[in-house]
Amino acid sequence: MKSSRVTLIAWLFACLSDQSVGYPDGKVYEACSTMMPLHGHLPQKFPKHTIKVNVTEFKPGDRVKVSLSGPTFEGFFLQARNADHLEDPAVGSFALADQRRSQLLTCGHVKNSAVSHTSKSKKNHLDAYWIAPRDAPKKIQFLVTVVQKYSIFWVKIPGPTIFQPNTPPLTTIMSTNWNIPTSLPVSYLSQPFNSSDCGDRKFCVRNPTNCDPKANNCFFLSFKQDYDSLLIEMSGPSEGYIAFALSHDQWMGGGDDAYLCISEGHRVDISTAFLIGRSYPEFDSKNALEKMSWRLADGLIQCSFRRRIHLPVVTGRFNLDANYYIFLADGEVGEGGVIYKHHQQPLITNGKYNVLGPLKDIGGSRSPFLIKIHGALMFVGWITTVSIGVIIARFFKSVWPNTLLFGEEIWFQVHRTLMIITVLLTSASFVLPFVYRGGWNKQAGFHPYFGCVVMALALFQPLMAAFRPPPQAPRRQIFNWLHWTAGTTARILAVVTMFLGMDLPALNLPDPWDTYTMIGFVAWHVGTDVLLEIHGYCLIRKVEVLEDDRIQILQSITSAEAQGHTFKKAVLLIYICGNIAFLVTFITAVMQV
Ligand code: HEM
Ligand SMILES: *[C@@H]1O[C@H](CO)[C@@H](O)[C@H](O)[C@H]1NC(C)=O
Ligand SMILES: *[C@@H]1O[C@H](CO)[C@@H](O)[C@H](O)[C@H]1NC(C)=O
């Protein structure tokens, strides 16, 4: 700051001594509001230069390409302003497209809110990008001052106007009889909140459930009634913003009533917004909040404010004496205070609550219900039913040879039933993420791709089995081979898919616990497989040896087999117990996130 002032003074002297130079380095801070070059000449009347933009509409966070072109010029000064109040200061910030010939200037308090030349080199074209801020007015107009040479310049050449579509009508209907203090005093919180009154004198939402807002790695929200208003405290670890919203359903959007505390580095902006769709929140120009205060310390954003329980209907704010789902989210903030989508799944309470009472001290889940069901059902299918079904078919064909179940051998009935259950579970839970997302989620990495292959193989298996050739047919071998290959591939891919799915943000099972447990399951399963395989091999050897010795006592062969069967049944029983233990562990974890 100081050095730029020194440069400025230096340039002022330079100007006085050399009238032909002006501000060849483009650091024209004086021009911030008037956009007038201090050249001591009158501006020209009919502009020859034009600004073009690549959009007609914008929303907060958008990048708009701004191009200036026309006859050769030396200097320029570009800003974006509120089209309805062109005298107001510059709006939004710029990013450079041409680092060599252009530079960013800070006008007023808005960083990088103007662009200018870096030297008086001749140019006839220049591009820059404008980044729409969070609180942008509805209409933005670009304005540029162009200096052809020292004495020939045009001031505030009007450029195109761009619009912010569907700004909520609420801001315009906002009636005047709604008395909100015009100056909202914002103060600094001297000490962190505490959770000592939770569930007792205030309604709290905590994540994790034992969160103490003094600790910097947990989220805390509390509501405390005070006559006709509520004192709301919110705290959470974030560099960007923390926010909560009240909703009639478990989905974001539909006009949810949101409250955001946005860190601007050295201060916190406390705002209200509506979550209309699943996209950018629509900020309210009028603030329904009173007694706002904040604190930024140790990576923690804390803010507190007061809100009246009932606000006029036109404000669109929900009355606080009804039942709502409560969301708690956090995320990053970009240039111009633009907030980014939460980087972890927001917390959603597991039911609707009235924050006025009964006073509760609750947690919530960061994982959407549908995704939880997806994970849980897939676990049932690909940890339990598929594994037992395959083991039965591979090792237990001969164990109950004379008992039929509904006219078929037991092993076959069990195998077929378990496999059909697996396919049904997979199909049912396969659709859930799509229902939840309303489409394909590109951010879910390889999990969905592997998942689709598993689904396809899972559907292919029963189809192929239904059209299998009879046992004696020569093509039966091909079927056996295909059935085994497709099934084994599906199971291996399913394990990979599960490994990838467990750590997706929408179902963040505790890490690395989940990975180790899954490795444990794989070891348990492969161990059992190997054990049964070796046992089968030994049994065949034993029977062969008995036959070889020509002892030919059928009795001993059968007794060897019978022993083998007892062993296998014991292994199966133990395996199933272990398998179900793993399944229960995973499902418990899914239900707890
Ligand atoms: C092996 C069986 C599985 C298959 C075939 C499968 C398949 C899929 C598919 C196709 C998607 C769609 C992604 C999208 O919306 O674009 C998906 C999403 C998801 N799956 Fe699985 N999945 C399986 C197992 C699991 C398991 C065991 C878990 C976790 C414990 C899991 C967690 C998830 C999560 C969290 C998503 C949502 C990603 C998001 O939209 O944020 N999946 N899965
Ligand atoms: C306009 O240009 C910016 C910057 O190159 C780009 O990010 C944006 O997508 C463009 N918009 C349209 C509608 O082409
Ligand atoms: C918790 O905060 C309240 C004021 O909000 C204060 O009166 C109380 O003493 C605090 N309790 C603890 C244990 O710090």
mmCIF file of N, CA and C and ligand atoms in Angstrom, residues 53-57 61-66 128-130, ligand 2:
data_model
loop_
_atom_site.group_PDB
_atom_site.id
_atom_site.type_symbol
_atom_site.label_atom_id
_atom_site.label_comp_id
_atom_site.label_asym_id
_atom_site.label_seq_id
_atom_site.Cartn_x
_atom_site.Cartn_y
_atom_site.Cartn_z
ATOM 1 N N VAL A 53 -18.731 -9.166 -24.623
ATOM 2 C CA VAL A 53 -18.675 -10.206 -23.588
ATOM 3 C C VAL A 53 -19.234 -11.488 -24.188
ATOM 4 N N ASN A 54 -18.869 -12.613 -23.627
ATOM 5 C CA ASN A 54 -19.316 -13.886 -24.219
ATOM 6 C C ASN A 54 -20.595 -14.439 -23.592
ATOM 7 N N VAL A 55 -21.257 -13.649 -22.745
ATOM 8 C CA VAL A 55 -22.513 -14.124 -22.151
ATOM 9 C C VAL A 55 -23.520 -12.980 -22.115
ATOM 10 N N THR A 56 -24.770 -13.317 -21.910
ATOM 11 C CA THR A 56 -25.761 -12.270 -21.686
ATOM 12 C C THR A 56 -26.287 -12.351 -20.254
ATOM 13 N N GLU A 57 -26.138 -13.554 -19.674
ATOM 14 C CA GLU A 57 -26.608 -13.745 -18.304
ATOM 15 C C GLU A 57 -25.465 -14.285 -17.467
ATOM 16 N N GLY A 61 -20.067 -16.344 -9.256
ATOM 17 C CA GLY A 61 -19.000 -17.306 -9.469
ATOM 18 C C GLY A 61 -18.658 -17.503 -10.934
ATOM 19 N N ASP A 62 -19.532 -17.035 -11.841
ATOM 20 C CA ASP A 62 -19.263 -17.200 -13.271
ATOM 21 C C ASP A 62 -18.069 -16.362 -13.702
ATOM 22 N N ARG A 63 -17.385 -16.855 -14.727
ATOM 23 C CA ARG A 63 -16.313 -16.110 -15.363
ATOM 24 C C ARG A 63 -16.846 -15.587 -16.673
ATOM 25 N N VAL A 64 -16.726 -14.320 -16.886
ATOM 26 C CA VAL A 64 -17.219 -13.731 -18.126
ATOM 27 C C VAL A 64 -16.019 -13.184 -18.872
ATOM 28 N N LYS A 65 -15.948 -13.539 -20.156
ATOM 29 C CA LYS A 65 -14.825 -13.045 -20.951
ATOM 30 C C LYS A 65 -15.180 -11.653 -21.466
ATOM 31 N N VAL A 66 -14.307 -10.700 -21.203
ATOM 32 C CA VAL A 66 -14.551 -9.316 -21.617
ATOM 33 C C VAL A 66 -13.465 -8.946 -22.617
ATOM 34 N N ALA A 128 -9.931 -9.791 -20.844
ATOM 35 C CA ALA A 128 -9.817 -10.012 -19.395
ATOM 36 C C ALA A 128 -11.042 -10.818 -18.980
ATOM 37 N N TYR A 129 -10.995 -11.383 -17.798
ATOM 38 C CA TYR A 129 -12.150 -12.142 -17.316
ATOM 39 C C TYR A 129 -12.734 -11.452 -16.100
ATOM 40 N N TRP A 130 -14.046 -11.347 -16.083
ATOM 41 C CA TRP A 130 -14.718 -10.775 -14.921
ATOM 42 C C TRP A 130 -15.355 -11.912 -14.137
HETATM 43 C C1 LIG B 2 -17.031 -17.141 -21.369
HETATM 44 O O1 LIG B 2 -15.648 -17.155 -21.184
HETATM 45 C C2 LIG B 2 -15.212 -17.701 -19.951
HETATM 46 C C3 LIG B 2 -13.730 -17.542 -19.874
HETATM 47 O O2 LIG B 2 -13.072 -18.112 -20.957
HETATM 48 C C4 LIG B 2 -15.633 -19.149 -19.879
HETATM 49 O O3 LIG B 2 -15.235 -19.687 -18.623
HETATM 50 C C5 LIG B 2 -17.112 -19.231 -20.037
HETATM 51 O O4 LIG B 2 -17.517 -20.592 -20.038
HETATM 52 C C6 LIG B 2 -17.549 -18.557 -21.322
HETATM 53 N N1 LIG B 2 -19.003 -18.600 -21.391
HETATM 54 C C7 LIG B 2 -19.666 -18.954 -22.482
HETATM 55 C C8 LIG B 2 -21.149 -18.956 -22.402
HETATM 56 O O5 LIG B 2 -19.076 -19.282 -23.528
#
